[in-house]
mmCIF file of C-alpha atoms and ligand atoms in Angstrom:
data_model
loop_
_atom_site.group_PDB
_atom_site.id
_atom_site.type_symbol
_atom_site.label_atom_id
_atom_site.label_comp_id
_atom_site.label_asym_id
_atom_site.label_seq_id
_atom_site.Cartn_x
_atom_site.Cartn_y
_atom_site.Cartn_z
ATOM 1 C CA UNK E 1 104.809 121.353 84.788
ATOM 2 C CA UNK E 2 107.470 119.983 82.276
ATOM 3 C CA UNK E 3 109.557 121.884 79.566
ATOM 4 C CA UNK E 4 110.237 120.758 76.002
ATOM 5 C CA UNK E 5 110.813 121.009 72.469
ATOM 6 C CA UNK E 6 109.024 119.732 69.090
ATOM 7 C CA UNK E 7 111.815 119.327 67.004
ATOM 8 C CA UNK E 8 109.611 118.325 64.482
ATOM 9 C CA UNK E 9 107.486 121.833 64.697
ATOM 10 C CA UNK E 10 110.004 125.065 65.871
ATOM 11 C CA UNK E 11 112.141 123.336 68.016
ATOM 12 C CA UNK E 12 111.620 126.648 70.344
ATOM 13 C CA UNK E 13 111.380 125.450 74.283
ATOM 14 C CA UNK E 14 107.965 125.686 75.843
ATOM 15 C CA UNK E 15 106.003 124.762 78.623
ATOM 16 C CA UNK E 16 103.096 122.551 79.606
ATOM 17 C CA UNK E 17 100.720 121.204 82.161
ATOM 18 C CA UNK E 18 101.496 117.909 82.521
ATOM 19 C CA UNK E 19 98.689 115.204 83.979
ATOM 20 C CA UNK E 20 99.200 111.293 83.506
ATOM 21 C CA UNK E 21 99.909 110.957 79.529
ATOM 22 C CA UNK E 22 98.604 114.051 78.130
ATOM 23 C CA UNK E 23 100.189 117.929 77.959
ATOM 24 C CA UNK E 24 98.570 121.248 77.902
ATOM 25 C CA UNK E 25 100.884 123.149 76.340
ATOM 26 C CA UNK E 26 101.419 126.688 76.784
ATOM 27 C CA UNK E 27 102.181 129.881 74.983
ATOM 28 C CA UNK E 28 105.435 130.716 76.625
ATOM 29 C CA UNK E 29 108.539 129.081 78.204
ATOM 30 C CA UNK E 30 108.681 130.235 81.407
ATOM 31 C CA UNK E 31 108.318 128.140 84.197
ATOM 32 C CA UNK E 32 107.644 129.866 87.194
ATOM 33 C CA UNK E 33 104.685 131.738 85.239
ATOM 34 C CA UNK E 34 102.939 128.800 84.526
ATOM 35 C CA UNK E 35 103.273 127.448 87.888
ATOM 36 C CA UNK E 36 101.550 131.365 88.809
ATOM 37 C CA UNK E 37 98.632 130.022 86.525
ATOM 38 C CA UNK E 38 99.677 132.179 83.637
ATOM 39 C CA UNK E 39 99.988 131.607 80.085
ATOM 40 C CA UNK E 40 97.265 130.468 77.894
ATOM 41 C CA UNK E 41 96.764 126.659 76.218
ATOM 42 C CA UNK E 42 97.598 125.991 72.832
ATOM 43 C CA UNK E 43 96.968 122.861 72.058
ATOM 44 C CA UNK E 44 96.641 119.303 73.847
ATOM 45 C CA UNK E 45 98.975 116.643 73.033
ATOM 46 C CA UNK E 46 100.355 113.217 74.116
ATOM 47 C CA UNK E 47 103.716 112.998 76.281
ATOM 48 C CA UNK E 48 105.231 111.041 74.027
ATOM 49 C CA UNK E 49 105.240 113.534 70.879
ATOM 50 C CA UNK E 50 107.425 115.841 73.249
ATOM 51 C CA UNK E 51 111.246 116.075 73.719
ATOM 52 C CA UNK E 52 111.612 116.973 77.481
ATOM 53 C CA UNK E 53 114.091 119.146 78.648
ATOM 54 C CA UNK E 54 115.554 120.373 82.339
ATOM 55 C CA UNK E 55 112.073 121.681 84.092
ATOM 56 C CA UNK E 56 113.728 124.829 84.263
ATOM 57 C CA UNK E 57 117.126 126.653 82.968
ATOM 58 C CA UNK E 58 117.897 127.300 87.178
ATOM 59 C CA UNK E 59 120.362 130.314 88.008
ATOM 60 C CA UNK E 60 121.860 128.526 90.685
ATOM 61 C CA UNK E 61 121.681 124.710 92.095
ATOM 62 C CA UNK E 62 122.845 124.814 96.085
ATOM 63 C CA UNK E 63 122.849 121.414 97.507
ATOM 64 C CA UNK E 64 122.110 120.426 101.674
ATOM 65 C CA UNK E 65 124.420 117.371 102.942
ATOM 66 C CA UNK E 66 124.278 115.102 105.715
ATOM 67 C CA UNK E 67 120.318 115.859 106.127
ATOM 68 C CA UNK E 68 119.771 111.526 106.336
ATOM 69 C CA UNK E 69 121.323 109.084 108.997
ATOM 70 C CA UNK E 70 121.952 107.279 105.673
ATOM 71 C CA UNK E 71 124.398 110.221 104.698
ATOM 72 C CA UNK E 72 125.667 110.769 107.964
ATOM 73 C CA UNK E 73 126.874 106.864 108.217
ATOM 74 C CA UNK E 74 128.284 106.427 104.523
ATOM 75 C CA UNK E 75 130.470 109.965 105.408
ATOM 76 C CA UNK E 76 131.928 108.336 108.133
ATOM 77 C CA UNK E 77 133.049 105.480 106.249
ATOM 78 C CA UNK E 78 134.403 106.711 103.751
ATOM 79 C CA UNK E 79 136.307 109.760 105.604
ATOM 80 C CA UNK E 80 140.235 109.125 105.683
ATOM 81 C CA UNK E 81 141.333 111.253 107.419
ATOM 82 C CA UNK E 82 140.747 112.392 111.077
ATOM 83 C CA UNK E 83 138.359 115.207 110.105
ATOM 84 C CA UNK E 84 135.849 112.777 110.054
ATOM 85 C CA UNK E 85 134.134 114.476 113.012
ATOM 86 C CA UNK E 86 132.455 117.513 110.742
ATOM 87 C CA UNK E 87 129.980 114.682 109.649
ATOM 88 C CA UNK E 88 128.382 113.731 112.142
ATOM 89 C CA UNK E 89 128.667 117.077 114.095
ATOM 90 C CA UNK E 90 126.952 118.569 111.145
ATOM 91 C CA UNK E 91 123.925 116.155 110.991
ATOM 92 C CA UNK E 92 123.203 116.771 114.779
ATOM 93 C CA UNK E 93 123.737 120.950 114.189
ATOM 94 C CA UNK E 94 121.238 123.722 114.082
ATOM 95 C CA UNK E 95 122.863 124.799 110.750
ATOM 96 C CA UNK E 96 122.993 123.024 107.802
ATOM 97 C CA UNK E 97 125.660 122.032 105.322
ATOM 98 C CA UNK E 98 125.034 123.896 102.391
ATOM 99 C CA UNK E 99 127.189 124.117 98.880
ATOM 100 C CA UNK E 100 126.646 125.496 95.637
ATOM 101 C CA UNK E 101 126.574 122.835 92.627
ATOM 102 C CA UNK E 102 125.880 124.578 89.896
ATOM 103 C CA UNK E 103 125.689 128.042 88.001
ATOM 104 C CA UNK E 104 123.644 128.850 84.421
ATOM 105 C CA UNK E 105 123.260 125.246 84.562
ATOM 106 C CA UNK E 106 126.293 124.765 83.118
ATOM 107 C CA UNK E 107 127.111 121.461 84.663
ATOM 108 C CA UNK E 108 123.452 119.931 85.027
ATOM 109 C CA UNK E 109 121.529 118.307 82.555
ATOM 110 C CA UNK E 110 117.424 117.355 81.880
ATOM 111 C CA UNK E 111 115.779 114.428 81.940
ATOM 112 C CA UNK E 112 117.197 111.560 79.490
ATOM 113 C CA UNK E 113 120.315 114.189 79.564
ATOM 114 C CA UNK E 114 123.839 112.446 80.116
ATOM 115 C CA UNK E 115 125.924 112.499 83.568
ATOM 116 C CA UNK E 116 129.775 111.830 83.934
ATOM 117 C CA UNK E 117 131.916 110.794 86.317
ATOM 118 C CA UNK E 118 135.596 112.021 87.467
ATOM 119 C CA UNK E 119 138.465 110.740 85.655
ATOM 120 C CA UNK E 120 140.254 111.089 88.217
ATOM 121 C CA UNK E 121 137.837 109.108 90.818
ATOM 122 C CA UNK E 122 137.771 105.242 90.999
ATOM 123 C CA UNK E 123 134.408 105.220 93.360
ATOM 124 C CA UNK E 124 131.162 107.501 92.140
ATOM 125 C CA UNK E 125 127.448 107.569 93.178
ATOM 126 C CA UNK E 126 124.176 108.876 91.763
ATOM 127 C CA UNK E 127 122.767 111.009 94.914
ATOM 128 C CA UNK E 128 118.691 111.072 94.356
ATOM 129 C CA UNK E 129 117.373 114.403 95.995
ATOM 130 C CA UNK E 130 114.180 116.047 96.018
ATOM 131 C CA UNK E 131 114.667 119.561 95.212
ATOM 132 C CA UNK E 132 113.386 122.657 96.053
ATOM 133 C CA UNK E 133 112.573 125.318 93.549
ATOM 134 C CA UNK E 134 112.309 128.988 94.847
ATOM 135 C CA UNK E 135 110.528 131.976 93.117
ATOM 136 C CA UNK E 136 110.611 135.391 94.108
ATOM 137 C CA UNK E 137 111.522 136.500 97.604
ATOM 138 C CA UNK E 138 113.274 133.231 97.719
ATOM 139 C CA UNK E 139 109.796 131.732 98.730
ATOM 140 C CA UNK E 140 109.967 127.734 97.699
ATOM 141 C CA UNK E 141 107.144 127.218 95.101
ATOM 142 C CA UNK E 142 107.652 124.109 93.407
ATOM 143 C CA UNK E 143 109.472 120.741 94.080
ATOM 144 C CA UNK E 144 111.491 118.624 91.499
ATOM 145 C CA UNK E 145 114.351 115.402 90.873
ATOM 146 C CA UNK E 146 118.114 116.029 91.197
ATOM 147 C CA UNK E 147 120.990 114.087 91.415
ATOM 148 C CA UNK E 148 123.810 115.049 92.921
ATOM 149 C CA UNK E 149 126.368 112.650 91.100
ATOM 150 C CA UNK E 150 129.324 112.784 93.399
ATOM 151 C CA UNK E 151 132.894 110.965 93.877
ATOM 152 C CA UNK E 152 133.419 109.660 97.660
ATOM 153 C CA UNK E 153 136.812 108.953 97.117
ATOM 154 C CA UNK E 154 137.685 112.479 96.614
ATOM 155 C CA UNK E 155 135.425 113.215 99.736
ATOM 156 C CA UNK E 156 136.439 110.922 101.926
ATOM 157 C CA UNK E 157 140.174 111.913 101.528
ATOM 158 C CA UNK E 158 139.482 115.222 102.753
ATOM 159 C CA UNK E 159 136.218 117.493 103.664
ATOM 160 C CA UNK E 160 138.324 120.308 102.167
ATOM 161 C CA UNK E 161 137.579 118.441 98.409
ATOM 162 C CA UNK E 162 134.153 118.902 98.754
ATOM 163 C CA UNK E 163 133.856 121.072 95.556
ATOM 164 C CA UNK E 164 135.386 118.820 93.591
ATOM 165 C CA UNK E 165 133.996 115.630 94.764
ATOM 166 C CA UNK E 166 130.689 117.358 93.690
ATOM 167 C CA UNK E 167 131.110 120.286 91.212
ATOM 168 C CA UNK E 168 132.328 118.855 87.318
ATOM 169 C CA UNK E 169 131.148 118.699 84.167
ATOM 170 C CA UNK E 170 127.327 116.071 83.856
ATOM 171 C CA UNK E 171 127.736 116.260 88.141
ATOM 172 C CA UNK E 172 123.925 117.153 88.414
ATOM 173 C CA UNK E 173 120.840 116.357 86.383
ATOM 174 C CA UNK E 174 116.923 117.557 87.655
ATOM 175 C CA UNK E 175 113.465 117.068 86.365
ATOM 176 C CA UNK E 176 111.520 116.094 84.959
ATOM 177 C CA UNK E 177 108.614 118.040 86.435
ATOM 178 C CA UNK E 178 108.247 120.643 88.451
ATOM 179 C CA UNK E 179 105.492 120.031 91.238
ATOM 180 C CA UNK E 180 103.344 122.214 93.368
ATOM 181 C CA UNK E 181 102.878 120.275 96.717
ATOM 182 C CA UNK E 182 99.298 120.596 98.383
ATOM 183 C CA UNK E 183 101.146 119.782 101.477
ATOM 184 C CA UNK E 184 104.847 121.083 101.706
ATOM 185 C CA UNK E 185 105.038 118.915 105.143
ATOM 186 C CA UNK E 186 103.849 115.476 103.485
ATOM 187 C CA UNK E 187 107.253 113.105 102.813
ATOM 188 C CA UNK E 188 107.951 112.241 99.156
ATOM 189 C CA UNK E 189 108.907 108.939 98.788
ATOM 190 C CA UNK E 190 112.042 108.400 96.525
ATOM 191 C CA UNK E 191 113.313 105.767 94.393
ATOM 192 C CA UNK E 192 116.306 104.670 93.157
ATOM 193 C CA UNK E 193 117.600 102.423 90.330
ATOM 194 C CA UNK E 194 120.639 101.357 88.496
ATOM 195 C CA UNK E 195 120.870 99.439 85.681
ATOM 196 C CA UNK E 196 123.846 98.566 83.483
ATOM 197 C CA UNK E 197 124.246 98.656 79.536
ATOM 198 C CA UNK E 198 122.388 95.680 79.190
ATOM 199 C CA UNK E 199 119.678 96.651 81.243
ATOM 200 C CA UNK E 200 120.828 94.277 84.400
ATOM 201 C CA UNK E 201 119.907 95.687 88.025
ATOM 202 C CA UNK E 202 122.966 96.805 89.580
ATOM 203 C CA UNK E 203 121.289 98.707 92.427
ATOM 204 C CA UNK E 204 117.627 99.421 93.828
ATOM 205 C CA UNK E 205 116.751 100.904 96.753
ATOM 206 C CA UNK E 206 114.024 103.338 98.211
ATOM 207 C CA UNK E 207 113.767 105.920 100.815
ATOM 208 C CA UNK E 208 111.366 109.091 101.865
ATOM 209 C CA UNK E 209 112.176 112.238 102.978
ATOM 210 C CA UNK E 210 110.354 111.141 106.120
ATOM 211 C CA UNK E 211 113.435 110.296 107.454
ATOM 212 C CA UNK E 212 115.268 113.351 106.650
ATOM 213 C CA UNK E 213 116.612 114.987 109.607
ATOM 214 C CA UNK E 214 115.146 118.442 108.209
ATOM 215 C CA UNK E 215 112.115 119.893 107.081
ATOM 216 C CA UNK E 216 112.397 121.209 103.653
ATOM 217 C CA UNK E 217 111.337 124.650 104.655
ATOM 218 C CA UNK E 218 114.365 125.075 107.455
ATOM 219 C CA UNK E 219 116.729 124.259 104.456
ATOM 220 C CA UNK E 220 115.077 126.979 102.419
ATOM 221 C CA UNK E 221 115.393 129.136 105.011
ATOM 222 C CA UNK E 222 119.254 128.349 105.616
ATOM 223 C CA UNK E 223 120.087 128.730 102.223
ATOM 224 C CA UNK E 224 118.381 132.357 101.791
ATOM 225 C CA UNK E 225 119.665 133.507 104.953
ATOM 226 C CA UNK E 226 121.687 136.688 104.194
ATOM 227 C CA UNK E 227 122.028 134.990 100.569
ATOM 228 C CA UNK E 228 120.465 136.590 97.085
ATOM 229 C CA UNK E 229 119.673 133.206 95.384
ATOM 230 C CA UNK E 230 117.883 134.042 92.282
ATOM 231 C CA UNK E 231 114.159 133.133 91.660
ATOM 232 C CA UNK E 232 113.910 130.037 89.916
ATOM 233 C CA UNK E 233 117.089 128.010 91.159
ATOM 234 C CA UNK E 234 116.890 124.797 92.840
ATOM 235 C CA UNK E 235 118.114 123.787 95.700
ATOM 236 C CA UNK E 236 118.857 119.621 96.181
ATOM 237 C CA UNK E 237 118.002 118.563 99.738
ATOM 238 C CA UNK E 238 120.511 115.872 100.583
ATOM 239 C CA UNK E 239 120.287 112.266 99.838
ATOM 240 C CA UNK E 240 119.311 109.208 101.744
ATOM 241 C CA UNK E 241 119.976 106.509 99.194
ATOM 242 C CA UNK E 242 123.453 105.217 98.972
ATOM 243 C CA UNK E 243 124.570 102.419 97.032
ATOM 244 C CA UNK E 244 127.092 99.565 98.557
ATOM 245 C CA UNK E 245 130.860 100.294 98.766
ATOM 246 C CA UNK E 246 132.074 98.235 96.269
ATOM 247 C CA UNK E 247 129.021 99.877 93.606
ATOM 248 C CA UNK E 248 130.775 102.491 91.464
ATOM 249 C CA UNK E 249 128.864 105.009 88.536
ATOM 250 C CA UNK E 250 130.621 103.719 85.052
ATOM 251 C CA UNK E 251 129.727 104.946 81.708
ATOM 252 C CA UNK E 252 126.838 103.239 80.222
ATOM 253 C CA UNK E 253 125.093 102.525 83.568
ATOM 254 C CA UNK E 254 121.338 104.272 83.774
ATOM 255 C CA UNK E 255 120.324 106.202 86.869
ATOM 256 C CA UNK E 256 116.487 106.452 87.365
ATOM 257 C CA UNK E 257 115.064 108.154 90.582
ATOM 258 C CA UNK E 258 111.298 107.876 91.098
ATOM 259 C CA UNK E 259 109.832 110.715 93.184
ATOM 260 C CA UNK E 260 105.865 110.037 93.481
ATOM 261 C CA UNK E 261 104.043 113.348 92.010
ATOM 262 C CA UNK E 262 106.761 114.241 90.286
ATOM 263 C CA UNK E 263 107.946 111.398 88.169
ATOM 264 C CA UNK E 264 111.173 109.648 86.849
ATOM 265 C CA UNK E 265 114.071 110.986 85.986
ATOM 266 C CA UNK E 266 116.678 108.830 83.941
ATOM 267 C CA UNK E 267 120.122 109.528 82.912
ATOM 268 C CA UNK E 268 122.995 107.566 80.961
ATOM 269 C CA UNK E 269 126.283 107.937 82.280
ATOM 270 C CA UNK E 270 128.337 109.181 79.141
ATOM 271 C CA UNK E 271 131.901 107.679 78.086
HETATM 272 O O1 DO4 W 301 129.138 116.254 103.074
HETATM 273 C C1 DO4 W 301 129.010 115.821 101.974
HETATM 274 C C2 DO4 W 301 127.796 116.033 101.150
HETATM 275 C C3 DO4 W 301 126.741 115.006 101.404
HETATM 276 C C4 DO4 W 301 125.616 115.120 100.452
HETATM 277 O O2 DO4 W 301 125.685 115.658 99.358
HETATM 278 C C5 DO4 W 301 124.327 114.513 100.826
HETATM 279 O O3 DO4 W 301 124.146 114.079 101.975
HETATM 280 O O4 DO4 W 301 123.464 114.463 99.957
HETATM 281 MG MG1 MG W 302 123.972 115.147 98.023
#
């Protein structure tokens, strides 16, 4: 299921059924519908004819950390400060780590859609997730891409700078499907690579959430507990990709993430 616009025709966002290069589009704009099965086909069309945007305008993004050994390790190294316990007590916890990223999707952008870094960071990282998307009752109904674009400086100097190691303006981008697993318990295998202006691999790397710590349904459940999060937000499941130490996010590098069934999703890192 993708979202987009023709700017060519209305330029009003829609919805379609997406399978390999052709679209089935449909007669509304609401996500969660179609993935209910409702909404009737206009028209079929090539991919290509179709400006994508975010799968779906999500109320809230909430993020899981420290769900990968991957994670786990890279927070320890980076943590200055003696508070670098919480890490790896978290990762061996009953209860996750959970934080809100985003709101109205004020901070996120779509596929093709550019990220930023910090200004006041000298070390950032693209963080590829496979996200969760819940619909009513908080019942996960679809899967998508995020990135959790985040500074480790400003986390490793101090657990208490969470929020704004990971919550600024171009800190998140998902899509660009949504996906309805046949089998919520099969891994996803996930992708990552960087490229730089001219196109040169900076960074490539892959991953599955196989080795995530977590099932996707106990972060679900975590995240709703005693919590109203609104049908139709996503929620990012942690990452398990994580570049070298001396790799930094700079403007005009391109972050793709390759989830299998769902697609790729590419962003440019803005000046
Ligand atoms: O504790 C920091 C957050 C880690 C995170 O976002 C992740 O593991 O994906
Ligand atoms: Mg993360």
């Amino acid at each position: 299921m993708i979202r987009f616009v023709r700017a060519e025709l209305d330029g009003v966002p829609r919805v379609g059924r997406w399978e390999g290069e052709r679209v089935e589009l449909l007669d509304h704009d609401d996500p969660l519908a179609a993935i209910r099965g409702e909404g009737t086909v206009t028209s079929t069309v090539p991919l290509h004819w179709l400006e994508l945007l975010a799968p779906i305008e999500a109320p809230e993004i909430w993020c899981a950390g420290v769900t990968y050994e991957r994670s786990r390790d890279a927070r320890l190294e980076e943590a200055q400060t003696e508070a670098r316990d919480v890490y790896a007590l978290v990762y061996d916890a009953d209860r996750p780590e959970l934080f809100m990223k985003d709101a109205r999707m004020r901070r996120t952008v779509g596929p093709g859609g550019s990220i930023r870094v910090r200004s006041d960071s000298s070390w950032m990282v693209p963080e590829p997730e496979v996200g969760i998307v819940f619909g009513e009752g908080g019942k996960p109904v679809a899967v998508t891409i995020g990135n959790d674009v985040s500074s480790r400086d400003i986390e490793g100097a101090n657990p208490l700078y969470i929020p704004q190691a990971k919550i600024f303006a171009g800190a998140c981008a998902i899509g660009p499907a949504l996906a309805v697993p046949e089998d919520w318990d099969a891994p996803f295998p996930i992708r990552l690579r960087i490229t730089d202006a001219s196109g040169a691999e900076l960074f490539a790397g892959e991953t599955s959430t196989g080795r995530m710590k977590r099932s996707l349904g106990e972060l679900a459940d975590w995240a709703m507990r005693d919590n109203p999060i609104p049908p139709g937000s996503v929620l990012l499941t942690g990452t398990g990709l994580v570049p070298p130490d001396e790799y930094t996010l700079l403007p005009g590098h391109v972050v793709e993430i390759a989830v299998e069934g769902i697609g790729v999703l590419t962003n440019l890192v803005a000046a």
